[in-house]
Coordinates of C-alpha atoms and ligand atoms in Angstrom, one line a residue:
M8 CA -0.1 0.1 -0.2
S9 CA 1.4 3.7 -0.9
K10 CA 2.2 5.8 1.8
K11 CA -0.1 9.1 2.5
I12 CA 0.1 12.3 3.6
S13 CA -2.3 14.2 6.1
F14 CA -2.4 17.9 5.5
V15 CA -4.3 19.7 8.5
V16 CA -5.1 23.6 7.8
P17 CA -6.9 25.0 10.8
I18 CA -9.6 27.9 9.6
Y19 CA -11.3 30.6 11.3
N20 CA -12.8 33.0 9.5
E21 CA -10.8 32.9 6.0
V22 CA -13.6 33.4 3.3
D23 CA -12.0 36.1 1.4
A24 CA -8.2 33.9 1.7
F25 CA -8.9 30.1 1.5
D26 CA -10.4 29.9 -1.8
G27 CA -7.5 31.2 -3.7
F28 CA -5.1 29.7 -0.9
Y29 CA -6.0 26.1 -1.9
H30 CA -6.6 26.7 -5.4
K31 CA -3.7 28.3 -6.7
M32 CA -1.0 27.7 -3.6
L33 CA -2.0 24.1 -2.4
L34 CA -3.8 22.1 -4.9
P35 CA -0.9 22.6 -7.6
E36 CA 1.8 21.7 -4.6
L37 CA -0.7 18.1 -3.9
E38 CA -1.4 17.5 -6.7
K39 CA 2.2 17.0 -7.8
L40 CA 2.8 15.2 -4.8
K41 CA 4.0 11.4 -5.4
Y42 CA 2.0 9.8 -2.3
D43 CA -1.6 9.9 -1.8
Y44 CA -2.6 12.4 0.3
E45 CA -6.0 13.7 2.4
L46 CA -6.5 17.4 3.4
I47 CA -8.2 17.8 6.6
L48 CA -9.5 21.4 6.9
V49 CA -10.7 22.1 10.5
D50 CA -13.4 24.8 10.9
D51 CA -13.0 26.7 14.4
G52 CA -16.3 27.7 14.6
S53 CA -16.1 30.3 11.1
K54 CA -19.3 32.8 11.1
D55 CA -18.7 34.3 7.6
G56 CA -19.6 31.4 5.4
S57 CA -15.8 29.9 5.8
L58 CA -17.6 27.0 6.5
E59 CA -19.8 26.9 3.6
M60 CA -16.9 27.5 1.2
I61 CA -14.6 24.5 2.6
Q62 CA -17.8 22.2 2.4
K63 CA -18.2 23.0 -1.1
I64 CA -14.5 21.9 -2.0
A65 CA -14.9 19.1 -0.3
E66 CA -18.0 18.3 -2.4
A67 CA -15.8 18.4 -5.5
D68 CA -12.7 16.8 -4.1
K69 CA -12.7 13.4 -2.2
H70 CA -9.2 13.9 -0.8
V71 CA -10.6 17.0 1.6
K72 CA -12.2 16.4 4.9
V73 CA -14.1 19.2 6.8
L74 CA -14.2 19.2 10.2
R75 CA -16.1 22.0 11.9
F76 CA -15.9 22.7 15.4
S77 CA -19.6 24.1 17.3
R78 CA -17.5 27.1 18.5
N79 CA -14.0 28.9 17.9
F80 CA -11.7 27.0 20.1
G81 CA -9.0 28.7 18.8
K82 CA -5.9 27.5 16.3
E83 CA -4.2 25.1 18.7
V84 CA -7.0 22.7 19.3
A85 CA -7.6 23.2 15.9
L86 CA -4.3 21.6 15.2
T87 CA -5.0 19.2 17.9
A88 CA -8.4 17.5 16.4
G89 CA -7.0 17.7 13.2
I90 CA -3.5 15.9 14.1
R91 CA -6.1 13.3 15.3
E92 CA -8.1 13.0 12.5
A93 CA -5.4 12.5 10.5
V94 CA -4.5 8.7 9.4
G95 CA -1.3 9.4 7.5
D96 CA 1.9 8.5 7.5
A97 CA 3.1 11.9 8.4
V98 CA 0.9 14.7 8.9
M99 CA 1.7 18.5 8.1
T100 CA 0.3 21.6 9.4
M101 CA -0.2 24.8 7.7
D102 CA -1.9 28.1 8.3
A103 CA -5.1 28.8 5.4
D104 CA -3.9 32.4 5.0
G105 CA -0.9 31.8 2.7
Q106 CA 1.5 32.8 5.1
Q107 CA 3.1 29.5 5.1
P108 CA 4.4 28.9 1.6
P109 CA 3.0 25.5 0.0
K110 CA 5.9 25.7 -2.4
L111 CA 7.8 24.2 0.0
I112 CA 6.2 20.9 1.1
P113 CA 8.0 18.6 -1.2
E114 CA 11.4 20.1 1.2
F115 CA 9.2 18.7 4.0
I116 CA 9.1 15.4 2.6
Q117 CA 12.3 15.2 1.3
K118 CA 13.7 15.7 5.2
W119 CA 11.4 13.4 6.3
E120 CA 11.9 10.5 3.8
D121 CA 15.6 11.4 4.9
G122 CA 14.5 10.3 8.3
A123 CA 13.8 13.3 10.1
E124 CA 10.5 12.7 12.5
I125 CA 9.5 16.1 13.2
V126 CA 10.1 19.1 10.2
I127 CA 10.2 22.5 11.3
G128 CA 9.6 25.6 9.5
V129 CA 11.4 28.4 10.8
R130 CA 10.5 31.9 9.9
G131 CA 13.3 33.5 8.6
R132 CA 15.6 35.4 10.3
F133 CA 15.7 38.4 7.1
E134 CA 12.1 39.0 7.3
K135 CA 10.7 43.0 7.8
H136 CA 9.1 42.9 11.0
G137 CA 7.4 45.4 13.5
L138 CA 9.8 46.2 15.7
I139 CA 7.8 44.9 18.3
A140 CA 7.1 42.1 17.4
K141 CA 10.9 40.9 16.8
M142 CA 11.4 42.5 20.1
G143 CA 8.5 40.1 21.7
S144 CA 9.0 37.1 20.2
K145 CA 13.0 37.4 20.9
L146 CA 12.4 38.2 24.2
F147 CA 9.5 34.7 24.2
Y148 CA 12.7 32.7 23.4
K149 CA 14.9 34.5 25.7
I150 CA 13.2 33.9 28.4
L151 CA 12.1 30.0 27.3
G152 CA 15.7 29.2 26.8
A153 CA 16.5 30.7 30.4
M154 CA 14.2 29.0 31.7
G155 CA 15.3 25.5 30.5
V156 CA 13.1 25.2 27.9
K157 CA 16.4 24.0 25.4
D158 CA 14.7 22.3 22.7
T159 CA 13.0 24.9 20.9
V160 CA 14.7 26.8 18.1
P161 CA 13.8 30.4 17.9
G162 CA 11.1 31.2 15.4
S163 CA 9.9 27.5 14.8
T164 CA 6.3 27.9 13.6
D165 CA 3.2 25.0 13.2
F166 CA 4.4 24.7 9.5
R167 CA 5.7 21.8 10.3
L168 CA 5.4 18.2 9.4
I169 CA 5.6 15.0 11.8
D170 CA 5.9 11.8 11.3
R171 CA 3.2 9.0 12.6
C172 CA 5.2 8.2 15.5
V173 CA 5.4 11.6 16.5
A174 CA 1.6 12.0 15.7
D175 CA 0.5 8.7 17.6
E176 CA 2.5 10.4 21.1
Y177 CA 1.1 13.5 21.0
N178 CA -2.4 12.4 20.1
K179 CA -1.9 10.4 23.9
L180 CA -1.7 13.8 25.3
T181 CA -4.7 15.3 27.1
E182 CA -3.7 18.5 28.5
H183 CA -6.1 21.6 28.2
G184 CA -3.8 24.4 28.1
R185 CA -1.7 23.0 25.3
I186 CA 1.2 25.0 22.8
T187 CA 0.7 22.7 19.8
R188 CA 4.2 23.3 18.8
G189 CA 5.9 23.5 22.4
L190 CA 4.7 20.0 23.2
M191 CA 5.7 18.4 20.0
D192 CA 9.4 20.1 20.8
W193 CA 8.9 18.4 24.1
L194 CA 8.1 15.3 22.7
G195 CA 12.0 14.8 21.2
F196 CA 12.4 12.9 18.1
R197 CA 14.8 13.9 15.1
K198 CA 14.5 17.3 13.9
E199 CA 15.2 19.0 10.7
Y200 CA 14.4 22.6 10.4
I201 CA 13.4 24.5 7.3
D202 CA 14.0 28.0 6.9
Y203 CA 10.9 29.9 5.0
I204 CA 10.0 33.8 4.6
Y205 CA 6.4 34.1 6.5
G206 CA 5.0 35.6 3.3
N207 CA 2.2 38.0 3.7
R208 CA -1.6 36.9 4.2
L209 CA -4.0 36.7 0.7
A210 CA -6.8 38.4 2.4
G211 CA -8.6 38.6 5.3
K212 CA -6.9 39.9 9.0
P213 CA -5.1 37.9 11.0
S214 CA -7.3 36.6 14.1
Y215 CA -4.0 36.7 16.7
N216 CA -3.7 40.4 18.1
F217 CA -1.3 41.2 20.6
K218 CA -3.5 40.2 23.6
K219 CA -3.8 36.8 22.4
L220 CA -0.1 36.2 21.7
F221 CA 0.9 37.5 25.0
G222 CA -1.8 35.0 26.3
L223 CA -0.3 31.9 24.2
A224 CA 3.2 33.2 25.6
I225 CA 2.2 33.3 29.8
D226 CA 0.4 29.9 28.8
S227 CA 4.0 28.7 27.4
F228 CA 5.8 29.7 30.6
I229 CA 3.5 28.3 32.6
S230 CA 3.1 25.1 31.1
L231 CA 6.5 24.3 30.2
S232 CA 8.5 25.6 32.8
T233 CA 8.8 26.4 37.2
T234 CA 11.6 28.1 36.8
P235 CA 9.6 31.6 37.6
L236 CA 8.5 30.2 40.7
M237 CA 11.6 29.1 41.4
I238 CA 13.3 33.0 40.9
F239 CA 11.1 34.2 43.5
G240 CA 12.0 31.6 45.9
F241 CA 15.8 32.6 45.1
V242 CA 15.1 36.3 45.8
G243 CA 13.3 35.6 48.7
A244 CA 16.4 33.6 50.5
F245 CA 18.6 36.5 49.0
I246 CA 16.6 39.4 51.1
T247 CA 16.2 36.5 54.2
I248 CA 20.2 35.8 54.4
A249 CA 21.1 39.4 53.6
S250 CA 18.9 41.2 56.2
F251 CA 19.8 37.9 58.5
I252 CA 23.3 39.0 58.2
L253 CA 22.9 42.7 58.4
G254 CA 20.4 42.1 61.6
L255 CA 23.5 40.4 63.3
F256 CA 25.6 42.9 62.6
V257 CA 23.5 45.4 64.1
I258 CA 22.6 43.5 67.1
I259 CA 26.7 42.9 67.7
E260 CA 27.9 45.9 66.4
E261 CA 25.0 48.0 68.5
F262 CA 23.6 46.5 71.2
M263 CA 26.5 44.3 72.4
M264 CA 29.5 46.5 71.9
G265 CA 28.0 50.0 72.3
D266 CA 28.4 51.3 68.3
P267 CA 31.9 52.0 68.2
I268 CA 31.9 52.6 64.6
G269 CA 29.6 55.5 65.6
L270 CA 26.5 54.0 62.6
K271 CA 24.0 55.2 64.9
W272 CA 21.1 52.4 63.7
T273 CA 17.5 54.3 64.7
G274 CA 14.6 52.4 65.9
P275 CA 13.0 52.6 62.6
T276 CA 15.9 51.4 60.5
C277 CA 16.0 48.1 62.8
L278 CA 12.6 47.7 62.2
S279 CA 12.9 47.7 58.3
I280 CA 15.7 45.3 58.9
F281 CA 13.4 43.0 60.6
I282 CA 10.7 43.1 58.6
A283 CA 12.9 42.8 55.3
F284 CA 13.6 39.0 57.1
L285 CA 10.1 38.4 57.3
V286 CA 9.2 39.8 53.6
G287 CA 12.2 36.9 52.7
L288 CA 11.0 34.3 54.7
L289 CA 7.0 34.5 53.1
M290 CA 8.3 34.9 49.3
I291 CA 10.3 31.4 50.4
S292 CA 7.2 29.8 51.6
Q293 CA 5.0 31.5 48.7
A294 CA 7.2 30.2 46.5
I295 CA 7.0 26.4 48.0
S296 CA 3.5 26.2 48.4
A297 CA 3.7 27.2 44.5
L298 CA 5.9 24.3 43.8
Y299 CA 3.5 21.6 45.1
I300 CA 0.8 23.8 43.3
S301 CA 2.9 23.3 40.2
H302 CA 3.8 19.7 41.2
I303 CA 0.0 19.0 40.9
H304 CA -1.0 21.0 38.0
A305 CA 2.0 18.9 36.5
E306 CA -0.1 15.2 37.7
T307 CA -3.1 17.0 36.3
Q308 CA -1.6 17.4 32.9
G309 CA -1.1 13.8 32.7
R310 CA 2.2 13.7 30.5
P311 CA 3.5 10.1 29.9
L312 CA 6.5 9.7 31.9
Y313 CA 8.5 9.2 28.6
I314 CA 8.2 8.3 25.0
I315 CA 9.8 5.6 23.5
D316 CA 10.9 5.9 20.3
R317 CA 9.5 2.7 18.7
K318 CA 11.4 2.6 15.5
Q319 CA 14.8 2.6 16.9
S320 CA 13.9 -0.2 19.9
R321 CA 14.5 -3.2 18.5
N322 CA 12.7 -7.1 20.1
L323 CA 9.9 -4.7 22.2
N324 CA 6.5 -6.9 22.7
E325 CA 4.1 -6.1 20.3
R326 CA 1.6 -3.7 21.6
K327 CA -1.9 -3.6 20.8
D328 CA -2.3 -0.1 20.1
S329 CA 0.8 1.1 18.7
K330 CA 0.2 1.4 15.0
N331 CA 2.3 0.4 12.2
S332 CA 4.0 3.4 10.5
T333 CA 6.0 1.6 7.8
K334 CA 2.6 0.0 5.8
Ligands
UDP418 N1 -7.2 30.3 13.6 C1 -8.0 29.1 14.2 N2 -8.8 29.6 14.9 C2 -8.3 30.7 15.6 C3 -7.1 31.6 15.1 C4 -6.6 30.8 14.1 O1 -8.0 28.0 13.4 O2 -9.0 31.2 16.7 C5 -6.3 30.0 11.9 C6 -6.5 31.0 10.7 O3 -7.6 30.9 10.1 C7 -5.0 30.4 10.4 C8 -4.1 30.3 11.8 O4 -4.6 29.6 12.4 O5 -5.3 29.7 9.3 C9 -3.5 31.5 12.2 O6 -3.6 32.1 12.0 P1 -3.5 33.7 12.1 O7 -3.6 34.3 10.4 O8 -4.5 34.8 12.7 O9 -2.2 34.1 12.8 P2 -0.8 34.9 12.3 O10 -0.7 34.2 11.2 O11 -0.6 36.0 12.8 O12 0.2 33.2 12.8
MG419 MG1 -1.6 34.3 9.5

Protein backbone atom coordinates (compact mmCIF):
# COMPACT_ATOMS: atom_id res chain seq x y z
CA MET A 1 0.00 0.00 0.00
CA SER A 2 1.38 3.37 -0.87
CA LYS A 3 2.09 5.88 1.83
CA LYS A 4 -0.26 8.66 2.61
CA ILE A 5 0.30 12.19 3.84
CA SER A 6 -2.28 14.12 5.81
CA PHE A 7 -2.43 17.89 5.57
CA VAL A 8 -4.14 19.75 8.38
CA VAL A 9 -5.28 23.34 7.98
CA PRO A 10 -7.07 25.26 10.76
CA ILE A 11 -9.56 27.76 9.44
CA TYR A 12 -11.13 30.62 11.30
CA ASN A 13 -12.94 33.27 9.28
CA GLU A 14 -10.83 32.81 6.17
CA VAL A 15 -13.53 33.20 3.52
CA ASP A 16 -11.46 35.78 1.63
CA ALA A 17 -8.13 33.99 1.82
CA PHE A 18 -8.69 30.28 1.71
CA ASP A 19 -10.28 29.78 -1.69
CA GLY A 20 -7.35 31.44 -3.43
CA PHE A 21 -4.86 29.70 -1.18
CA TYR A 22 -6.36 26.29 -1.89
CA HIS A 23 -6.75 26.60 -5.65
CA LYS A 24 -3.69 28.64 -6.53
CA MET A 25 -1.10 27.65 -3.96
CA LEU A 26 -1.96 24.40 -2.21
CA LEU A 27 -3.70 22.23 -4.80
CA PRO A 28 -0.97 22.52 -7.46
CA GLU A 29 1.53 21.22 -4.89
CA LEU A 30 -0.73 18.42 -3.69
CA GLU A 31 -1.34 17.22 -7.22
CA LYS A 32 2.39 16.88 -7.78
CA LEU A 33 2.84 14.57 -4.79
CA LYS A 34 3.90 11.03 -5.41
CA TYR A 35 1.96 10.02 -2.28
CA ASP A 36 -1.69 9.57 -1.65
CA TYR A 37 -2.95 12.43 0.50
CA GLU A 38 -5.84 13.79 2.51
CA LEU A 39 -6.53 17.42 3.32
CA ILE A 40 -8.22 17.93 6.66
CA LEU A 41 -9.79 21.35 7.02
CA VAL A 42 -10.69 22.15 10.61
CA ASP A 43 -13.26 24.90 10.74
CA ASP A 44 -12.73 26.53 14.11
CA GLY A 45 -16.24 27.96 14.40
CA SER A 46 -16.00 30.47 11.54
CA LYS A 47 -18.83 32.95 11.27
CA ASP A 48 -18.12 34.34 7.83
CA GLY A 49 -19.15 31.64 5.39
CA SER A 50 -15.83 29.80 5.44
CA LEU A 51 -17.66 26.61 6.35
CA GLU A 52 -19.94 26.69 3.32
CA MET A 53 -16.96 27.41 1.12
CA ILE A 54 -14.88 24.49 2.37
CA GLN A 55 -17.89 22.17 2.30
CA LYS A 56 -18.21 22.97 -1.37
CA ILE A 57 -14.57 22.20 -1.92
CA ALA A 58 -14.97 18.89 -0.08
CA GLU A 59 -17.93 17.91 -2.23
CA ALA A 60 -15.87 18.38 -5.36
CA ASP A 61 -12.70 16.75 -4.05
CA LYS A 62 -12.75 13.51 -2.10
CA HIS A 63 -9.27 14.17 -0.67
CA VAL A 64 -10.74 17.00 1.34
CA LYS A 65 -12.29 16.34 4.74
CA VAL A 66 -14.09 18.94 6.79
CA LEU A 67 -14.10 18.94 10.55
CA ARG A 68 -16.34 21.58 12.03
CA PHE A 69 -16.14 22.84 15.63
CA SER A 70 -19.34 23.93 17.31
CA ARG A 71 -17.67 27.22 18.24
CA ASN A 72 -14.27 28.86 18.20
CA PHE A 73 -11.78 26.85 20.27
CA GLY A 74 -8.57 28.44 19.02
CA LYS A 75 -5.90 27.40 16.59
CA GLU A 76 -4.02 25.15 19.00
CA VAL A 77 -7.07 23.00 19.62
CA ALA A 78 -7.99 23.02 15.92
CA LEU A 79 -4.54 21.69 15.03
CA THR A 80 -4.86 19.01 17.68
CA ALA A 81 -8.25 17.91 16.37
CA GLY A 82 -6.90 17.75 12.83
CA ILE A 83 -3.88 15.69 13.85
CA ARG A 84 -6.12 13.28 15.75
CA GLU A 85 -8.29 12.87 12.68
CA ALA A 86 -5.33 12.31 10.36
CA VAL A 87 -4.47 8.79 9.24
CA GLY A 88 -1.42 9.51 7.09
CA ASP A 89 2.10 8.21 7.56
CA ALA A 90 3.08 11.82 8.01
CA VAL A 91 1.00 14.80 9.05
CA MET A 92 1.71 18.29 7.86
CA THR A 93 0.13 21.39 9.39
CA MET A 94 -0.11 24.85 7.86
CA ASP A 95 -2.07 28.08 8.04
CA ALA A 96 -4.97 28.84 5.75
CA ASP A 97 -3.96 32.33 4.75
CA GLY A 98 -0.98 31.66 2.47
CA GLN A 99 1.64 32.99 4.87
CA GLN A 100 3.32 29.61 4.99
CA PRO A 101 4.30 28.75 1.41
CA PRO A 102 3.06 25.33 0.18
CA LYS A 103 5.85 25.49 -2.39
CA LEU A 104 8.09 24.13 0.34
CA ILE A 105 6.03 20.96 0.87
CA PRO A 106 8.44 18.87 -1.26
CA GLU A 107 11.36 20.04 0.94
CA PHE A 108 9.53 18.99 4.08
CA ILE A 109 8.75 15.62 2.57
CA GLN A 110 12.34 15.20 1.41
CA LYS A 111 13.66 15.71 4.93
CA TRP A 112 11.07 13.26 6.24
CA GLU A 113 12.11 10.67 3.66
CA ASP A 114 15.70 11.24 4.75
CA GLY A 115 14.77 10.19 8.26
CA ALA A 116 13.61 13.29 10.14
CA GLU A 117 10.59 12.68 12.33
CA ILE A 118 9.72 16.31 12.91
CA VAL A 119 10.42 18.86 10.20
CA ILE A 120 9.95 22.37 11.51
CA GLY A 121 9.47 25.51 9.47
CA VAL A 122 11.50 28.37 10.94
CA ARG A 123 10.48 31.89 10.08
CA GLY A 124 13.13 33.62 8.02
CA ARG A 125 15.55 35.68 9.99
CA PHE A 126 15.73 38.50 7.49
CA GLU A 127 12.10 39.21 6.98
CA LYS A 128 10.60 42.59 7.65
CA HIS A 129 8.85 42.81 10.98
CA GLY A 130 7.50 45.42 13.29
CA LEU A 131 10.12 46.22 15.90
CA ILE A 132 7.81 45.28 18.74
CA ALA A 133 6.87 41.94 17.21
CA LYS A 134 10.52 41.16 16.64
CA MET A 135 11.58 42.10 20.15
CA GLY A 136 8.56 40.32 21.58
CA SER A 137 9.37 37.03 19.91
CA LYS A 138 13.09 37.36 20.72
CA LEU A 139 12.24 37.94 24.36
CA PHE A 140 9.84 35.00 24.31
CA TYR A 141 12.53 32.54 23.20
CA LYS A 142 15.15 34.10 25.49
CA ILE A 143 12.89 33.60 28.50
CA LEU A 144 11.92 30.12 27.33
CA GLY A 145 15.59 29.23 26.96
CA ALA A 146 16.46 30.72 30.34
CA MET A 147 13.69 28.65 31.85
CA GLY A 148 15.23 25.45 30.69
CA VAL A 149 13.17 24.80 27.55
CA LYS A 150 16.25 24.45 25.38
CA ASP A 151 14.81 22.44 22.57
CA THR A 152 12.91 25.23 20.86
CA VAL A 153 14.68 26.99 18.01
CA PRO A 154 13.71 30.69 17.82
CA GLY A 155 11.22 31.28 15.04
CA SER A 156 9.85 27.72 15.07
CA THR A 157 6.32 27.72 13.75
CA ASP A 158 3.37 25.42 13.28
CA PHE A 159 4.34 25.03 9.64
CA ARG A 160 5.70 21.54 10.18
CA LEU A 161 5.56 17.92 9.24
CA ILE A 162 5.50 15.11 11.77
CA ASP A 163 5.93 11.41 11.28
CA ARG A 164 3.16 8.99 12.25
CA CYS A 165 5.12 7.92 15.34
CA VAL A 166 5.20 11.52 16.58
CA ALA A 167 1.50 12.01 15.81
CA ASP A 168 0.66 8.85 17.76
CA GLU A 169 2.54 10.12 20.82
CA TYR A 170 1.10 13.61 20.41
CA ASN A 171 -2.41 12.17 20.33
CA LYS A 172 -1.88 10.60 23.73
CA LEU A 173 -1.35 13.99 25.39
CA THR A 174 -4.50 15.11 27.15
CA GLU A 175 -3.67 18.50 28.64
CA HIS A 176 -5.98 21.38 27.83
CA GLY A 177 -3.83 24.53 27.95
CA ARG A 178 -1.66 23.52 25.05
CA ILE A 179 0.79 25.08 22.66
CA THR A 180 1.07 22.62 19.80
CA ARG A 181 4.64 23.41 18.86
CA GLY A 182 5.86 23.50 22.45
CA LEU A 183 4.34 20.09 23.15
CA MET A 184 5.82 18.63 19.98
CA ASP A 185 9.25 19.96 20.89
CA TRP A 186 8.82 18.38 24.31
CA LEU A 187 8.17 14.99 22.68
CA GLY A 188 11.70 14.80 21.33
CA PHE A 189 12.43 12.69 18.20
CA ARG A 190 14.72 13.58 15.32
CA LYS A 191 14.20 17.16 14.19
CA GLU A 192 15.13 19.01 11.05
CA TYR A 193 14.58 22.66 10.22
CA ILE A 194 13.61 24.54 7.10
CA ASP A 195 13.94 28.31 6.91
CA TYR A 196 11.14 30.12 5.17
CA ILE A 197 9.90 33.63 4.73
CA TYR A 198 6.56 34.31 6.34
CA GLY A 199 4.63 35.77 3.44
CA ASN A 200 1.80 38.28 3.47
CA ARG A 201 -1.73 37.24 4.11
CA LEU A 202 -3.62 36.62 0.86
CA ALA A 203 -6.64 38.40 2.28
CA GLY A 204 -8.50 38.99 5.49
CA LYS A 205 -7.13 40.01 8.87
CA PRO A 206 -5.00 37.99 11.29
CA SER A 207 -7.07 36.89 14.26
CA TYR A 208 -4.12 36.77 16.61
CA ASN A 209 -3.65 40.12 18.21
CA PHE A 210 -1.16 41.23 20.84
CA LYS A 211 -3.45 40.23 23.70
CA LYS A 212 -3.92 36.68 22.40
CA LEU A 213 -0.21 36.27 21.69
CA PHE A 214 0.64 37.52 25.15
CA GLY A 215 -1.78 34.97 26.62
CA LEU A 216 -0.20 32.24 24.52
CA ALA A 217 3.27 33.23 25.74
CA ILE A 218 2.17 33.14 29.39
CA ASP A 219 0.53 29.76 28.74
CA SER A 220 3.77 28.34 27.36
CA PHE A 221 5.82 29.63 30.26
CA ILE A 222 3.44 28.19 32.81
CA SER A 223 2.89 24.86 31.09
CA LEU A 224 6.53 24.22 30.22
CA SER A 225 8.50 25.40 33.19
CA THR A 226 8.59 26.06 36.93
CA THR A 227 11.54 28.44 36.75
CA PRO A 228 9.45 31.59 37.39
CA LEU A 229 8.44 30.14 40.74
CA MET A 230 12.03 29.30 41.56
CA ILE A 231 13.13 32.85 40.78
CA PHE A 232 10.83 34.25 43.47
CA GLY A 233 12.06 31.64 45.89
CA PHE A 234 15.68 32.62 45.24
CA VAL A 235 14.95 36.33 45.57
CA GLY A 236 13.23 35.57 48.87
CA ALA A 237 16.19 33.53 50.04
CA PHE A 238 18.56 36.33 49.10
CA ILE A 239 16.52 38.93 51.04
CA THR A 240 16.30 36.67 54.06
CA ILE A 241 20.00 35.91 54.17
CA ALA A 242 21.05 39.51 53.52
CA SER A 243 18.74 40.93 56.17
CA PHE A 244 19.73 38.22 58.62
CA ILE A 245 23.41 39.09 58.25
CA LEU A 246 22.68 42.81 58.50
CA GLY A 247 20.47 42.23 61.55
CA LEU A 248 23.17 40.18 63.23
CA PHE A 249 25.67 42.91 62.53
CA VAL A 250 23.38 45.55 64.10
CA ILE A 251 22.79 43.44 67.20
CA ILE A 252 26.50 42.90 67.76
CA GLU A 253 27.70 46.35 66.75
CA GLU A 254 24.99 48.40 68.41
CA PHE A 255 23.62 46.42 71.30
CA MET A 256 26.53 44.26 72.37
CA MET A 257 29.50 46.50 71.66
CA GLY A 258 27.84 49.90 72.11
CA ASP A 259 28.26 51.24 68.56
CA PRO A 260 32.06 51.61 68.40
CA ILE A 261 31.95 52.59 64.71
CA GLY A 262 29.31 55.22 65.41
CA LEU A 263 26.70 54.13 62.88
CA LYS A 264 23.83 55.26 65.12
CA TRP A 265 21.21 52.70 64.10
CA THR A 266 17.74 54.08 64.63
CA GLY A 267 14.68 52.12 65.69
CA PRO A 268 12.93 52.41 62.29
CA THR A 269 16.06 51.12 60.53
CA CYS A 270 16.19 48.08 62.80
CA LEU A 271 12.49 47.52 62.24
CA SER A 272 12.96 47.74 58.43
CA ILE A 273 15.68 45.13 58.55
CA PHE A 274 13.42 42.87 60.59
CA ILE A 275 10.51 43.38 58.19
CA ALA A 276 12.74 42.65 55.18
CA PHE A 277 13.76 39.43 56.91
CA LEU A 278 10.10 38.45 57.34
CA VAL A 279 9.23 39.40 53.75
CA GLY A 280 12.04 37.15 52.53
CA LEU A 281 10.66 34.28 54.60
CA LEU A 282 7.19 34.88 53.17
CA MET A 283 8.53 34.79 49.62
CA ILE A 284 10.28 31.52 50.28
CA SER A 285 7.17 29.91 51.73
CA GLN A 286 5.11 31.28 48.84
CA ALA A 287 7.52 29.73 46.37
CA ILE A 288 7.38 26.41 48.17
CA SER A 289 3.60 26.25 48.12
CA ALA A 290 3.63 27.38 44.49
CA LEU A 291 5.97 24.52 43.69
CA TYR A 292 3.53 22.12 45.32
CA ILE A 293 0.78 23.57 43.14
CA SER A 294 2.96 23.25 40.06
CA HIS A 295 3.55 19.61 40.87
CA ILE A 296 -0.18 19.09 41.18
CA HIS A 297 -0.54 20.93 37.88
CA ALA A 298 2.02 18.64 36.26
CA GLU A 299 0.22 15.57 37.57
CA THR A 300 -3.14 16.74 36.32
CA GLN A 301 -1.64 17.39 32.89
CA GLY A 302 -1.10 13.65 32.88
CA ARG A 303 1.85 13.77 30.51
CA PRO A 304 3.50 10.45 29.90
CA LEU A 305 6.61 9.87 31.96
CA TYR A 306 8.68 9.18 28.87
CA ILE A 307 8.30 8.76 25.15
CA ILE A 308 9.66 5.66 23.48
CA ASP A 309 11.08 5.89 20.00
CA ARG A 310 9.56 2.67 18.72
CA LYS A 311 11.31 2.74 15.38
CA GLN A 312 14.72 2.76 17.00
CA SER A 313 13.88 0.23 19.70
CA ARG A 314 14.37 -3.45 18.98
CA ASN A 315 12.64 -6.69 19.81
CA LEU A 316 9.96 -5.13 21.95
CA ASN A 317 6.77 -7.04 22.58
CA GLU A 318 3.98 -6.10 20.19
CA ARG A 319 1.58 -3.64 21.72
CA LYS A 320 -2.05 -3.50 20.80
CA ASP A 321 -2.24 0.28 20.48
CA SER A 322 0.90 0.89 18.48
CA LYS A 323 0.16 1.46 14.86
CA ASN A 324 2.64 0.20 12.38
CA SER A 325 4.00 3.14 10.46
CA THR A 326 5.66 1.11 7.76
CA LYS A 327 2.47 0.12 6.04
N1 LIG B 1 -7.01 30.22 13.37
C1 LIG B 1 -7.86 29.28 13.96
N2 LIG B 1 -8.54 29.64 15.08
C2 LIG B 1 -8.38 30.87 15.67
C3 LIG B 1 -7.48 31.77 15.08
C4 LIG B 1 -6.81 31.42 13.94
O1 LIG B 1 -8.03 28.17 13.46
O2 LIG B 1 -9.02 31.12 16.69
C5 LIG B 1 -6.28 29.83 12.14
C6 LIG B 1 -6.37 30.83 11.01
O3 LIG B 1 -7.50 30.59 10.20
C7 LIG B 1 -5.07 30.58 10.25
C8 LIG B 1 -4.11 30.21 11.37
O4 LIG B 1 -4.90 29.78 12.46
O5 LIG B 1 -5.19 29.47 9.38
C9 LIG B 1 -3.21 31.37 11.76
O6 LIG B 1 -3.98 32.44 12.16
P1 LIG B 1 -3.62 33.96 11.82
O7 LIG B 1 -3.27 34.08 10.38
O8 LIG B 1 -4.73 34.79 12.34
O9 LIG B 1 -2.35 34.19 12.75
P2 LIG B 1 -0.86 34.67 12.40
O10 LIG B 1 -0.65 34.62 10.92
O11 LIG B 1 -0.79 36.01 12.97
O12 LIG B 1 -0.02 33.66 13.11
MG1 LIG C 1 -1.59 34.28 9.35
